[in-house]
Amino acid sequence: MKLLRVIQEREVRKVGSNETVQVNIRLIAATNRDLREMVRTNRFREDLFHRLNVFTISLPRLTERVPDIPLLASYFLKMFSEKHGKTVRLSGDAVEAMKRYSWPGNVRELKNMLERATTFNDTGVIQADELDFAEDAVAPPAAPGGDETSSLDQMEKDHIIKVLKETGGNKKKAAEILGIERRTLYNKAKRLGIDFGTI
């Protein structure tokens, strides 16, 4: 209730004081939970949700944005190279293995894995076997000649269909969960060959 008052009335009362103080704040909240589902099951206050949910930025899991993995890895390697006073890079096999990994710990797992590898590496090149993957979470290598772009499109298509099924085909709600405009959802469906009528 106190947080709701701050958000709605833009005022706070210091502990032990009877006077309220006007505040001018911008509130940013982050979560890895599905708040809509939690509201539906009475595990999160609906009034608080609606006050927080003015503008939503949906950040997909790392496995849903594979092209970002080498970019993030490069950033972390530069950071850890400076920290440990050495220069390291990833081998091609290491990069490919990272792209196939399911990343259950998301970006934090990627960061921790690269810090460990940088700390113990003494060759300047981190190989795939130096990365601490969970063995059952690495997909087998793609067949030679496979089209990476096509596989990424398939991942995106599968994810959109999954969200549409979860929302009972409600395109407006699906677009909100995906963090895109409804028009963008229609464009993606057309490009990826998704038939709304079959979902």
PDB file of C-alpha atoms in Angstrom:
ATOM      1  CA  MET A   1       0.000   0.000   0.000  1.00  0.00           C
ATOM      2  CA  LYS A   2       2.881   2.381   0.782  1.00  0.00           C
ATOM      3  CA  LEU A   3       4.439   1.781  -2.609  1.00  0.00           C
ATOM      4  CA  LEU A   4       1.082   2.360  -4.302  1.00  0.00           C
ATOM      5  CA  ARG A   5       0.823   5.697  -2.512  1.00  0.00           C
ATOM      6  CA  VAL A   6       4.264   6.736  -3.735  1.00  0.00           C
ATOM      7  CA  ILE A   7       3.412   5.802  -7.320  1.00  0.00           C
ATOM      8  CA  GLN A   8      -0.049   7.342  -7.387  1.00  0.00           C
ATOM      9  CA  GLU A   9       0.244  10.363  -5.077  1.00  0.00           C
ATOM     10  CA  ARG A  10       3.961  11.052  -5.627  1.00  0.00           C
ATOM     11  CA  GLU A  11       4.547  11.573  -1.939  1.00  0.00           C
ATOM     12  CA  VAL A  12       6.288   9.812   0.930  1.00  0.00           C
ATOM     13  CA  ARG A  13       6.272  10.102   4.701  1.00  0.00           C
ATOM     14  CA  LYS A  14       9.544   9.685   6.544  1.00  0.00           C
ATOM     15  CA  VAL A  15       9.646   7.231   9.438  1.00  0.00           C
ATOM     16  CA  GLY A  16       8.561   8.996  12.615  1.00  0.00           C
ATOM     17  CA  SER A  17       7.261  12.066  10.779  1.00  0.00           C
ATOM     18  CA  ASN A  18       3.696  13.266  10.318  1.00  0.00           C
ATOM     19  CA  GLU A  19       4.538  15.329   7.240  1.00  0.00           C
ATOM     20  CA  THR A  20       4.440  14.109   3.653  1.00  0.00           C
ATOM     21  CA  VAL A  21       7.103  15.030   1.141  1.00  0.00           C
ATOM     22  CA  GLN A  22       6.421  15.371  -2.577  1.00  0.00           C
ATOM     23  CA  VAL A  23       8.776  13.330  -4.773  1.00  0.00           C
ATOM     24  CA  ASN A  24       9.513  13.384  -8.485  1.00  0.00           C
ATOM     25  CA  ILE A  25      10.693   9.931  -9.497  1.00  0.00           C
ATOM     26  CA  ARG A  26      10.818   7.583 -12.438  1.00  0.00           C
ATOM     27  CA  LEU A  27      10.207   4.015 -11.296  1.00  0.00           C
ATOM     28  CA  ILE A  28      11.713   1.072 -13.177  1.00  0.00           C
ATOM     29  CA  ALA A  29      10.781  -2.445 -12.094  1.00  0.00           C
ATOM     30  CA  ALA A  30      12.287  -5.689 -13.411  1.00  0.00           C
ATOM     31  CA  THR A  31      11.203  -9.296 -12.988  1.00  0.00           C
ATOM     32  CA  ASN A  32      11.660 -12.722 -14.514  1.00  0.00           C
ATOM     33  CA  ARG A  33       8.150 -13.744 -13.431  1.00  0.00           C
ATOM     34  CA  ASP A  34       4.948 -13.673 -15.492  1.00  0.00           C
ATOM     35  CA  LEU A  35       3.116 -10.968 -13.543  1.00  0.00           C
ATOM     36  CA  ARG A  36      -0.071 -11.291 -15.593  1.00  0.00           C
ATOM     37  CA  GLU A  37      -0.316 -14.939 -14.608  1.00  0.00           C
ATOM     38  CA  MET A  38       0.492 -14.071 -10.986  1.00  0.00           C
ATOM     39  CA  VAL A  39      -2.287 -11.467 -10.979  1.00  0.00           C
ATOM     40  CA  ARG A  40      -4.678 -14.034 -12.448  1.00  0.00           C
ATOM     41  CA  THR A  41      -3.854 -16.494  -9.659  1.00  0.00           C
ATOM     42  CA  ASN A  42      -3.963 -13.804  -6.934  1.00  0.00           C
ATOM     43  CA  ARG A  43      -0.223 -13.980  -6.213  1.00  0.00           C
ATOM     44  CA  PHE A  44       0.436 -10.337  -7.161  1.00  0.00           C
ATOM     45  CA  ARG A  45      -1.643  -7.232  -6.438  1.00  0.00           C
ATOM     46  CA  GLU A  46      -3.645  -6.260  -9.509  1.00  0.00           C
ATOM     47  CA  ASP A  47      -3.720  -2.569  -8.605  1.00  0.00           C
ATOM     48  CA  LEU A  48       0.070  -2.491  -8.203  1.00  0.00           C
ATOM     49  CA  PHE A  49       0.532  -4.327 -11.506  1.00  0.00           C
ATOM     50  CA  HIS A  50      -1.544  -1.783 -13.423  1.00  0.00           C
ATOM     51  CA  ARG A  51       0.304   1.130 -11.861  1.00  0.00           C
ATOM     52  CA  LEU A  52       3.675  -0.384 -12.748  1.00  0.00           C
ATOM     53  CA  ASN A  53       2.710  -1.603 -16.210  1.00  0.00           C
ATOM     54  CA  VAL A  54       2.749   1.741 -18.022  1.00  0.00           C
ATOM     55  CA  PHE A  55       5.478   0.805 -20.494  1.00  0.00           C
ATOM     56  CA  THR A  56       6.854  -2.718 -20.851  1.00  0.00           C
ATOM     57  CA  ILE A  57      10.162  -3.811 -22.334  1.00  0.00           C
ATOM     58  CA  SER A  58      10.232  -7.560 -22.918  1.00  0.00           C
ATOM     59  CA  LEU A  59      13.734  -9.032 -23.022  1.00  0.00           C
ATOM     60  CA  PRO A  60      13.791 -12.538 -24.532  1.00  0.00           C
ATOM     61  CA  ARG A  61      15.969 -15.249 -23.017  1.00  0.00           C
ATOM     62  CA  LEU A  62      19.472 -15.657 -24.385  1.00  0.00           C
ATOM     63  CA  THR A  63      18.475 -18.773 -26.342  1.00  0.00           C
ATOM     64  CA  GLU A  64      15.921 -16.662 -28.213  1.00  0.00           C
ATOM     65  CA  ARG A  65      18.558 -14.163 -29.389  1.00  0.00           C
ATOM     66  CA  VAL A  66      21.464 -16.334 -30.496  1.00  0.00           C
ATOM     67  CA  PRO A  67      23.139 -13.586 -32.603  1.00  0.00           C
ATOM     68  CA  ASP A  68      23.659 -11.606 -29.370  1.00  0.00           C
ATOM     69  CA  ILE A  69      25.783 -14.354 -27.792  1.00  0.00           C
ATOM     70  CA  PRO A  70      29.086 -13.545 -29.612  1.00  0.00           C
ATOM     71  CA  LEU A  71      28.540  -9.821 -28.960  1.00  0.00           C
ATOM     72  CA  LEU A  72      27.967 -10.342 -25.247  1.00  0.00           C
ATOM     73  CA  ALA A  73      30.874 -12.787 -25.068  1.00  0.00           C
ATOM     74  CA  SER A  74      33.184 -10.253 -26.715  1.00  0.00           C
ATOM     75  CA  TYR A  75      32.118  -7.587 -24.225  1.00  0.00           C
ATOM     76  CA  PHE A  76      32.677  -9.839 -21.209  1.00  0.00           C
ATOM     77  CA  LEU A  77      36.020 -11.124 -22.509  1.00  0.00           C
ATOM     78  CA  LYS A  78      37.277  -7.570 -22.922  1.00  0.00           C
ATOM     79  CA  MET A  79      36.177  -6.764 -19.370  1.00  0.00           C
ATOM     80  CA  PHE A  80      37.806  -9.861 -17.861  1.00  0.00           C
ATOM     81  CA  SER A  81      40.964  -9.493 -19.967  1.00  0.00           C
ATOM     82  CA  GLU A  82      41.485  -6.041 -18.451  1.00  0.00           C
ATOM     83  CA  LYS A  83      40.690  -7.351 -14.981  1.00  0.00           C
ATOM     84  CA  HIS A  84      43.189 -10.239 -15.179  1.00  0.00           C
ATOM     85  CA  GLY A  85      45.821  -8.445 -17.255  1.00  0.00           C
ATOM     86  CA  LYS A  86      45.722 -10.822 -20.206  1.00  0.00           C
ATOM     87  CA  THR A  87      44.296 -10.923 -23.718  1.00  0.00           C
ATOM     88  CA  VAL A  88      42.005 -13.838 -24.594  1.00  0.00           C
ATOM     89  CA  ARG A  89      39.600 -14.673 -27.377  1.00  0.00           C
ATOM     90  CA  LEU A  90      37.209 -17.483 -28.207  1.00  0.00           C
ATOM     91  CA  SER A  91      37.968 -20.172 -30.767  1.00  0.00           C
ATOM     92  CA  GLY A  92      35.454 -20.771 -33.551  1.00  0.00           C
ATOM     93  CA  ASP A  93      34.414 -24.083 -31.963  1.00  0.00           C
ATOM     94  CA  ALA A  94      33.823 -22.351 -28.616  1.00  0.00           C
ATOM     95  CA  VAL A  95      31.558 -19.755 -30.249  1.00  0.00           C
ATOM     96  CA  GLU A  96      29.565 -22.453 -32.054  1.00  0.00           C
ATOM     97  CA  ALA A  97      29.178 -24.462 -28.837  1.00  0.00           C
ATOM     98  CA  MET A  98      27.911 -21.353 -27.054  1.00  0.00           C
ATOM     99  CA  LYS A  99      25.324 -20.812 -29.774  1.00  0.00           C
ATOM    100  CA  ARG A 100      24.033 -24.364 -29.319  1.00  0.00           C
ATOM    101  CA  TYR A 101      23.897 -24.186 -25.518  1.00  0.00           C
ATOM    102  CA  SER A 102      20.503 -23.669 -23.837  1.00  0.00           C
ATOM    103  CA  TRP A 103      21.757 -21.164 -21.194  1.00  0.00           C
ATOM    104  CA  PRO A 104      19.505 -22.094 -18.264  1.00  0.00           C
ATOM    105  CA  GLY A 105      21.216 -19.346 -16.228  1.00  0.00           C
ATOM    106  CA  ASN A 106      20.782 -16.793 -19.017  1.00  0.00           C
ATOM    107  CA  VAL A 107      23.275 -13.872 -19.335  1.00  0.00           C
ATOM    108  CA  ARG A 108      24.571 -14.271 -15.776  1.00  0.00           C
ATOM    109  CA  GLU A 109      25.650 -17.826 -16.591  1.00  0.00           C
ATOM    110  CA  LEU A 110      27.417 -16.619 -19.745  1.00  0.00           C
ATOM    111  CA  LYS A 111      29.286 -13.968 -17.749  1.00  0.00           C
ATOM    112  CA  ASN A 112      30.370 -16.356 -14.987  1.00  0.00           C
ATOM    113  CA  MET A 113      31.427 -19.032 -17.473  1.00  0.00           C
ATOM    114  CA  LEU A 114      33.647 -16.604 -19.371  1.00  0.00           C
ATOM    115  CA  GLU A 115      35.232 -15.247 -16.200  1.00  0.00           C
ATOM    116  CA  ARG A 116      36.189 -18.792 -15.139  1.00  0.00           C
ATOM    117  CA  ALA A 117      37.568 -19.579 -18.586  1.00  0.00           C
ATOM    118  CA  THR A 118      39.560 -16.329 -18.718  1.00  0.00           C
ATOM    119  CA  THR A 119      40.995 -16.896 -15.246  1.00  0.00           C
ATOM    120  CA  PHE A 120      42.363 -20.363 -16.023  1.00  0.00           C
ATOM    121  CA  ASN A 121      43.313 -19.903 -19.682  1.00  0.00           C
ATOM    122  CA  ASP A 122      47.041 -19.588 -20.399  1.00  0.00           C
ATOM    123  CA  THR A 123      47.074 -19.873 -24.212  1.00  0.00           C
ATOM    124  CA  GLY A 124      45.166 -16.732 -25.182  1.00  0.00           C
ATOM    125  CA  VAL A 125      42.500 -18.753 -26.993  1.00  0.00           C
ATOM    126  CA  ILE A 126      39.575 -20.289 -25.111  1.00  0.00           C
ATOM    127  CA  GLN A 127      38.558 -23.643 -26.592  1.00  0.00           C
ATOM    128  CA  ALA A 128      35.109 -25.220 -26.341  1.00  0.00           C
ATOM    129  CA  ASP A 129      36.298 -27.809 -23.796  1.00  0.00           C
ATOM    130  CA  GLU A 130      37.369 -25.002 -21.453  1.00  0.00           C
ATOM    131  CA  LEU A 131      33.787 -23.782 -21.137  1.00  0.00           C
ATOM    132  CA  ASP A 132      31.850 -25.293 -18.254  1.00  0.00           C
ATOM    133  CA  PHE A 133      28.705 -26.421 -20.080  1.00  0.00           C
ATOM    134  CA  ALA A 134      26.075 -28.704 -18.586  1.00  0.00           C
ATOM    135  CA  GLU A 135      26.518 -31.709 -20.885  1.00  0.00           C
ATOM    136  CA  ASP A 136      22.819 -32.297 -21.462  1.00  0.00           C
ATOM    137  CA  ALA A 137      22.188 -28.655 -22.421  1.00  0.00           C
ATOM    138  CA  VAL A 138      24.296 -28.461 -25.586  1.00  0.00           C
ATOM    139  CA  ALA A 139      22.552 -29.286 -28.851  1.00  0.00           C
ATOM    140  CA  PRO A 140      24.496 -31.354 -31.391  1.00  0.00           C
ATOM    141  CA  PRO A 141      26.237 -29.450 -34.200  1.00  0.00           C
ATOM    142  CA  ALA A 142      24.079 -28.534 -37.166  1.00  0.00           C
ATOM    143  CA  ALA A 143      24.392 -30.609 -40.304  1.00  0.00           C
ATOM    144  CA  PRO A 144      26.935 -29.270 -42.839  1.00  0.00           C
ATOM    145  CA  GLY A 145      25.411 -26.688 -45.141  1.00  0.00           C
ATOM    146  CA  GLY A 146      22.668 -25.820 -42.654  1.00  0.00           C
ATOM    147  CA  ASP A 147      21.139 -22.381 -42.922  1.00  0.00           C
ATOM    148  CA  GLU A 148      21.641 -20.542 -39.614  1.00  0.00           C
ATOM    149  CA  THR A 149      19.236 -17.779 -40.628  1.00  0.00           C
ATOM    150  CA  SER A 150      16.572 -20.354 -41.334  1.00  0.00           C
ATOM    151  CA  SER A 151      17.093 -22.011 -37.948  1.00  0.00           C
ATOM    152  CA  LEU A 152      16.777 -18.644 -36.182  1.00  0.00           C
ATOM    153  CA  ASP A 153      13.560 -17.951 -38.093  1.00  0.00           C
ATOM    154  CA  GLN A 154      12.274 -21.345 -36.982  1.00  0.00           C
ATOM    155  CA  MET A 155      13.112 -20.520 -33.350  1.00  0.00           C
ATOM    156  CA  GLU A 156      11.227 -17.240 -33.643  1.00  0.00           C
ATOM    157  CA  LYS A 157       8.269 -18.955 -35.334  1.00  0.00           C
ATOM    158  CA  ASP A 158       8.094 -21.657 -32.663  1.00  0.00           C
ATOM    159  CA  HIS A 159       8.222 -19.059 -29.888  1.00  0.00           C
ATOM    160  CA  ILE A 160       5.443 -16.940 -31.408  1.00  0.00           C
ATOM    161  CA  ILE A 161       3.238 -20.009 -31.906  1.00  0.00           C
ATOM    162  CA  LYS A 162       3.906 -21.066 -28.300  1.00  0.00           C
ATOM    163  CA  VAL A 163       2.837 -17.651 -26.971  1.00  0.00           C
ATOM    164  CA  LEU A 164      -0.245 -17.619 -29.210  1.00  0.00           C
ATOM    165  CA  LYS A 165      -1.279 -21.030 -27.910  1.00  0.00           C
ATOM    166  CA  GLU A 166      -0.730 -19.918 -24.312  1.00  0.00           C
ATOM    167  CA  THR A 167      -3.018 -16.910 -24.899  1.00  0.00           C
ATOM    168  CA  GLY A 168      -5.669 -18.978 -26.667  1.00  0.00           C
ATOM    169  CA  GLY A 169      -4.969 -17.233 -29.971  1.00  0.00           C
ATOM    170  CA  ASN A 170      -5.444 -13.756 -28.464  1.00  0.00           C
ATOM    171  CA  LYS A 171      -3.202 -11.709 -30.776  1.00  0.00           C
ATOM    172  CA  LYS A 172      -3.338  -8.535 -28.701  1.00  0.00           C
ATOM    173  CA  LYS A 173      -2.256 -10.331 -25.550  1.00  0.00           C
ATOM    174  CA  ALA A 174       0.366 -12.345 -27.430  1.00  0.00           C
ATOM    175  CA  ALA A 175       1.865  -9.136 -28.845  1.00  0.00           C
ATOM    176  CA  GLU A 176       2.037  -7.660 -25.336  1.00  0.00           C
ATOM    177  CA  ILE A 177       3.857 -10.724 -23.984  1.00  0.00           C
ATOM    178  CA  LEU A 178       6.257 -10.678 -26.948  1.00  0.00           C
ATOM    179  CA  GLY A 179       6.877  -6.972 -26.400  1.00  0.00           C
ATOM    180  CA  ILE A 180       5.888  -5.960 -29.930  1.00  0.00           C
ATOM    181  CA  GLU A 181       3.060  -4.061 -31.607  1.00  0.00           C
ATOM    182  CA  ARG A 182       0.135  -6.092 -32.924  1.00  0.00           C
ATOM    183  CA  ARG A 183       0.936  -4.902 -36.459  1.00  0.00           C
ATOM    184  CA  THR A 184       4.493  -6.242 -36.028  1.00  0.00           C
ATOM    185  CA  LEU A 185       3.049  -9.584 -34.933  1.00  0.00           C
ATOM    186  CA  TYR A 186       0.965  -9.754 -38.130  1.00  0.00           C
ATOM    187  CA  ASN A 187       4.032  -8.908 -40.243  1.00  0.00           C
ATOM    188  CA  LYS A 188       6.128 -11.570 -38.509  1.00  0.00           C
ATOM    189  CA  ALA A 189       3.343 -14.136 -38.922  1.00  0.00           C
ATOM    190  CA  LYS A 190       3.177 -13.393 -42.643  1.00  0.00           C
ATOM    191  CA  ARG A 191       6.967 -13.632 -43.055  1.00  0.00           C
ATOM    192  CA  LEU A 192       7.268 -16.834 -41.010  1.00  0.00           C
ATOM    193  CA  GLY A 193       4.208 -18.520 -42.477  1.00  0.00           C
ATOM    194  CA  ILE A 194       2.148 -18.610 -39.277  1.00  0.00           C
ATOM    195  CA  ASP A 195      -1.544 -19.264 -39.891  1.00  0.00           C
ATOM    196  CA  PHE A 196      -3.582 -17.748 -37.061  1.00  0.00           C
ATOM    197  CA  GLY A 197      -6.550 -19.864 -38.062  1.00  0.00           C
ATOM    198  CA  THR A 198      -4.764 -23.106 -37.127  1.00  0.00           C
ATOM    199  CA  ILE A 199      -3.813 -22.009 -33.601  1.00  0.00           C
TER     200      ILE A 199
END
